[in-house]
Amino acid sequence: MLTDLRHLLRLFAIGRCFARHDALFVLRDAPLGGLGRSAVGLFQLLFGRRRRDLREGERLANALSDLGPSFIKLGQVLSVRPDLVGAALADDLGRLRDRLPPFPWTAAKASIEAELGKPLDALFSGFEPEPVAAASIAQVHFAETTEGKPVAIKVLRPDVEAAFRRDLALFAWLADAAERHIAGMDRLRPRDVVATLREWVAIELDLQLEAAAASELRDNFRDDPDVVIPAVDWQRTGRRVLTVERIAGIPIEDRAALLEAGIDLSALAARVIRIFLKQALRDGYFHADMHHGNIFVATDGRIELVDFGIMGRLDLPTRCFMAEMLGAFLSGNWRRAAEVHFEAGYVPADRSVEAFAQACRSIGEPILDRPVTEISIGRLLAQLFQITDTFGMRTQPHLLLLQKTMVTVEGVARSLDPNINFWEAARPVVEDWARENMGPEARLREVAGNVAEVARRLPAIARGLEALASTVQADGLRLSDSSLAALADAQRRARRPLLWALWAIAALLGLSLFL
């Protein structure tokens, strides 16, 4: 009862903030009933003001920003859910910047010393009290280590964990009520939205996990000439403090500075696309927040990435699905575009492949004859996810995060070169990956792996048969006629794959003689 009362009081404060920013439109189509609609009208009357000079998404983003860190992160999660909030609203929320006033230098200093267990001057020979960036969860200071290395230090805001615990409990309470009481809401999986938010926050509130993400991405690009990932200073990193190598690149949004440095913007735009695709396709692990503020450019043209709080993972089957689906759309093979969705299990098996192929055609055909430079891969994916309701597709959070990142990366690339040919830039990465993972060589490796697994299990099978024979010799074995018939049939069925496996082993052994 007290929990419900606490949540209701918090909802009152939220409603007042939404009314002040003219953002109560989010409840326009909600099935609130007469009492609920009367409450919304009362909030608008008592606290509301009209802000028709701003788009709905801008008003909502402003309200979420005012409500603090948890709501800013909620807005970021909703920005990857166009199926839930609509494409226009998702686009505006995607621009949500979690810049907040910085917290005092004395609090940052106390947090660093408490976390690392040493006085500040024992860790750093120089420290800039004025933060270079302040966001909803943390702020960043520049410093120099006692060894003379320039670094950037990220420090969590005081008491940010308690604020998130309070608001996440509220979000979970609301999501549970929505799934239980609003028809059709379970398909949109609001509980999973909250779970996704909780996962993001868990990583962003533990800077050691963010450090591990940066380190993994750095390992993946260790020999890549196009990208720089700052090294982690593990001796000066803890749960609430992250210290990394300081980069000195030009912000990618500063076109004038890039041109003055002699950077080829078209080549840079292509490099941004290739770096993202290497992460997503090659490694299955990608920086999921590649907006302008997190990308810098070295004087030699290399891309420098920062802020690794939000990362995405894609397993190999998902990467194959994405490659096949996009290829089918671009070639106009609507049937294949539909089939890969069914094969991946994203569309319920009781739905019509033909009908889904028709829906794919409705999205793809309008762009099929347009110049490739006019095709937005991000918009194509967004439209595809909008048909989920018609075909009962369950939301796939990992694909939505991928879509959101693709839209962001495409926007960054086109801000550098409006005529960037996404597919020409992507072609080398996609072709190399497809040859490695979907071509004949990949199939041969898969078969060889299956054969090796059979070969590995043969000794255990032999031992099992030996034990069974000993048991039968000692105790005898009696089977009914029906059991004997069933065993004979099973033996006939099992013999064929075993023979195939033995032939495959023999073929591989024979092939090895010539290699």
Tab-separated table of C-alpha atoms in Angstrom, residues 238-429:
chain	number	residue	atom	x	y	z
A	238	GLY	CA	36.783	1.806	-10.157
A	239	ARG	CA	33.016	1.383	-10.020
A	240	ARG	CA	32.391	5.148	-9.808
A	241	VAL	CA	35.521	6.444	-11.589
A	242	LEU	CA	36.806	5.665	-15.098
A	243	THR	CA	40.178	6.927	-16.346
A	244	VAL	CA	41.131	6.584	-20.016
A	245	GLU	CA	43.771	7.881	-22.368
A	246	ARG	CA	42.917	11.437	-23.441
A	247	ILE	CA	42.275	11.925	-27.130
A	248	ALA	CA	42.995	15.202	-28.872
A	249	GLY	CA	40.902	14.896	-32.013
A	250	ILE	CA	38.566	17.356	-33.706
A	251	PRO	CA	34.837	16.935	-32.909
A	252	ILE	CA	33.309	15.344	-35.988
A	253	GLU	CA	30.526	17.938	-36.009
A	254	ASP	CA	33.054	20.777	-36.478
A	255	ARG	CA	33.136	20.836	-40.293
A	256	ALA	CA	35.172	24.043	-40.453
A	257	ALA	CA	37.948	22.623	-38.274
A	258	LEU	CA	37.975	19.371	-40.243
A	259	LEU	CA	38.335	21.220	-43.531
A	260	GLU	CA	41.036	23.468	-42.089
A	261	ALA	CA	42.943	20.328	-41.033
A	262	GLY	CA	42.759	19.052	-44.621
A	263	ILE	CA	40.409	16.149	-43.827
A	264	ASP	CA	38.574	14.684	-46.850
A	265	LEU	CA	34.954	14.751	-45.630
A	266	SER	CA	33.687	12.240	-48.206
A	267	ALA	CA	36.379	9.732	-47.265
A	268	LEU	CA	35.646	10.414	-43.583
A	269	ALA	CA	31.921	9.739	-44.077
A	270	ALA	CA	32.699	6.381	-45.729
A	271	ARG	CA	35.113	5.557	-42.904
A	272	VAL	CA	32.395	6.142	-40.281
A	273	ILE	CA	30.078	3.687	-42.061
A	274	ARG	CA	32.787	1.047	-42.473
A	275	ILE	CA	33.842	1.270	-38.829
A	276	PHE	CA	30.285	0.730	-37.655
A	277	LEU	CA	29.766	-2.248	-39.988
A	278	LYS	CA	33.027	-3.830	-38.884
A	279	GLN	CA	31.730	-3.689	-35.334
A	280	ALA	CA	28.239	-4.997	-36.096
A	281	LEU	CA	28.992	-7.582	-38.804
A	282	ARG	CA	32.580	-8.658	-38.206
A	283	ASP	CA	32.647	-8.608	-34.403
A	284	GLY	CA	28.981	-8.728	-33.396
A	285	TYR	CA	29.808	-6.084	-30.767
A	286	PHE	CA	29.131	-2.450	-31.523
A	287	HIS	CA	29.182	1.014	-29.995
A	288	ALA	CA	25.473	1.767	-29.791
A	289	ASP	CA	25.725	5.502	-29.158
A	290	MET	CA	27.739	6.780	-32.139
A	291	HIS	CA	26.270	10.282	-32.243
A	292	HIS	CA	28.307	13.378	-33.118
A	293	GLY	CA	29.313	14.045	-29.514
A	294	ASN	CA	31.048	10.676	-29.153
A	295	ILE	CA	33.124	10.795	-32.360
A	296	PHE	CA	36.354	12.729	-32.890
A	297	VAL	CA	38.818	12.822	-35.776
A	298	ALA	CA	42.592	12.670	-35.455
A	299	THR	CA	44.688	14.921	-37.682
A	300	ASP	CA	45.592	11.894	-39.815
A	301	GLY	CA	41.895	11.178	-40.459
A	302	ARG	CA	41.442	8.281	-38.035
A	303	ILE	CA	38.147	8.018	-36.140
A	304	GLU	CA	38.351	8.318	-32.357
A	305	LEU	CA	35.434	6.926	-30.325
A	306	VAL	CA	34.544	7.728	-26.705
A	307	ASP	CA	31.802	6.855	-24.184
A	308	PHE	CA	31.186	3.098	-24.114
A	309	GLY	CA	28.218	2.976	-21.740
A	310	ILE	CA	25.772	1.608	-24.330
A	311	MET	CA	26.997	-1.327	-26.401
A	312	GLY	CA	25.132	-3.853	-28.551
A	313	ARG	CA	25.770	-7.535	-29.283
A	314	LEU	CA	24.622	-9.611	-32.269
A	315	ASP	CA	25.110	-13.356	-32.567
A	316	LEU	CA	26.097	-14.930	-35.888
A	317	PRO	CA	22.550	-16.041	-36.880
A	318	THR	CA	21.282	-12.486	-36.335
A	319	ARG	CA	24.097	-11.060	-38.446
A	320	CYS	CA	23.284	-13.545	-41.232
A	321	PHE	CA	19.616	-12.542	-40.986
A	322	MET	CA	20.454	-8.860	-41.353
A	323	ALA	CA	22.742	-9.473	-44.334
A	324	GLU	CA	20.203	-11.657	-46.148
A	325	MET	CA	17.260	-9.391	-45.365
A	326	LEU	CA	18.970	-6.225	-46.597
A	327	GLY	CA	20.261	-8.013	-49.691
A	328	ALA	CA	16.758	-9.256	-50.504
A	329	PHE	CA	15.314	-5.746	-50.172
A	330	LEU	CA	17.926	-4.162	-52.387
A	331	SER	CA	17.500	-6.829	-55.081
A	332	GLY	CA	13.690	-6.679	-54.924
A	333	ASN	CA	13.333	-10.327	-53.829
A	334	TRP	CA	10.312	-9.777	-51.606
A	335	ARG	CA	9.623	-13.473	-51.112
A	336	ARG	CA	13.146	-14.015	-49.761
A	337	ALA	CA	12.857	-10.904	-47.583
A	338	ALA	CA	9.783	-12.482	-46.007
A	339	GLU	CA	11.279	-15.964	-45.706
A	340	VAL	CA	14.305	-14.838	-43.701
A	341	HIS	CA	11.969	-13.322	-41.113
A	342	PHE	CA	10.136	-16.630	-40.750
A	343	GLU	CA	13.380	-18.622	-40.686
A	344	ALA	CA	14.685	-16.409	-37.882
A	345	GLY	CA	11.461	-16.951	-35.920
A	346	TYR	CA	10.649	-13.237	-35.842
A	347	VAL	CA	7.223	-13.731	-37.466
A	348	PRO	CA	4.833	-16.356	-35.998
A	349	ALA	CA	4.763	-19.507	-38.130
A	350	ASP	CA	0.958	-19.367	-38.483
A	351	ARG	CA	1.149	-16.124	-40.498
A	352	SER	CA	1.228	-16.019	-44.287
A	353	VAL	CA	4.622	-15.791	-45.979
A	354	GLU	CA	2.911	-14.412	-49.088
A	355	ALA	CA	1.138	-11.682	-47.132
A	356	PHE	CA	4.353	-10.706	-45.372
A	357	ALA	CA	6.164	-10.633	-48.729
A	358	GLN	CA	3.480	-8.237	-49.960
A	359	ALA	CA	4.114	-6.001	-46.916
A	360	CYS	CA	7.844	-6.078	-47.667
A	361	ARG	CA	7.087	-5.055	-51.256
A	362	SER	CA	5.037	-2.090	-49.998
A	363	ILE	CA	8.128	-0.856	-48.132
A	364	GLY	CA	10.823	-1.712	-50.649
A	365	GLU	CA	9.330	-1.105	-54.059
A	366	PRO	CA	8.965	2.701	-53.660
A	367	ILE	CA	12.753	2.930	-53.202
A	368	LEU	CA	13.797	0.221	-55.642
A	369	ASP	CA	14.243	2.480	-58.677
A	370	ARG	CA	15.650	5.459	-56.792
A	371	PRO	CA	19.363	6.268	-56.934
A	372	VAL	CA	21.259	4.342	-54.285
A	373	THR	CA	22.406	7.630	-52.730
A	374	GLU	CA	18.766	8.411	-51.905
A	375	ILE	CA	18.117	5.135	-50.082
A	376	SER	CA	18.188	5.501	-46.314
A	377	ILE	CA	18.988	2.170	-44.708
A	378	GLY	CA	17.876	3.509	-41.346
A	379	ARG	CA	14.481	4.570	-42.668
A	380	LEU	CA	14.042	1.243	-44.446
A	381	LEU	CA	14.575	-0.612	-41.175
A	382	ALA	CA	12.264	1.780	-39.309
A	383	GLN	CA	9.449	1.167	-41.815
A	384	LEU	CA	10.010	-2.559	-41.595
A	385	PHE	CA	9.614	-2.530	-37.823
A	386	GLN	CA	6.394	-0.512	-38.182
A	387	ILE	CA	4.599	-3.504	-39.731
A	388	THR	CA	5.177	-5.599	-36.622
A	389	ASP	CA	1.653	-5.033	-35.301
A	390	THR	CA	-0.054	-6.417	-38.412
A	391	PHE	CA	1.891	-9.671	-38.323
A	392	GLY	CA	2.142	-10.190	-34.582
A	393	MET	CA	5.930	-9.866	-34.532
A	394	ARG	CA	7.383	-9.682	-31.062
A	395	THR	CA	9.781	-6.805	-30.499
A	396	GLN	CA	13.448	-7.785	-30.810
A	397	PRO	CA	15.373	-5.369	-28.542
A	398	HIS	CA	18.783	-6.199	-30.050
A	399	LEU	CA	17.511	-5.395	-33.562
A	400	LEU	CA	15.945	-2.135	-32.407
A	401	LEU	CA	19.239	-1.049	-30.846
A	402	LEU	CA	20.968	-1.922	-34.120
A	403	GLN	CA	18.401	0.079	-36.083
A	404	LYS	CA	18.797	3.099	-33.816
A	405	THR	CA	22.570	2.984	-34.223
A	406	MET	CA	22.318	2.603	-38.009
A	407	VAL	CA	20.088	5.675	-38.214
A	408	THR	CA	22.556	7.627	-36.073
A	409	VAL	CA	25.606	6.510	-38.051
A	410	GLU	CA	23.889	7.251	-41.338
A	411	GLY	CA	23.026	10.734	-40.055
A	412	VAL	CA	26.628	11.386	-39.034
A	413	ALA	CA	27.915	10.224	-42.424
A	414	ARG	CA	25.428	12.358	-44.376
A	415	SER	CA	26.217	15.423	-42.278
A	416	LEU	CA	29.759	15.088	-43.636
A	417	ASP	CA	28.763	14.202	-47.194
A	418	PRO	CA	25.058	14.561	-48.126
A	419	ASN	CA	25.703	12.500	-51.279
A	420	ILE	CA	27.385	9.589	-49.513
A	421	ASN	CA	26.629	6.272	-51.182
A	422	PHE	CA	25.957	4.086	-48.149
A	423	TRP	CA	26.205	0.843	-50.119
A	424	GLU	CA	29.423	1.691	-51.922
A	425	ALA	CA	31.007	2.646	-48.607
A	426	ALA	CA	29.737	-0.543	-46.976
A	427	ARG	CA	30.524	-2.907	-49.857
A	428	PRO	CA	34.108	-3.917	-48.892
A	429	VAL	CA	33.101	-4.782	-45.320
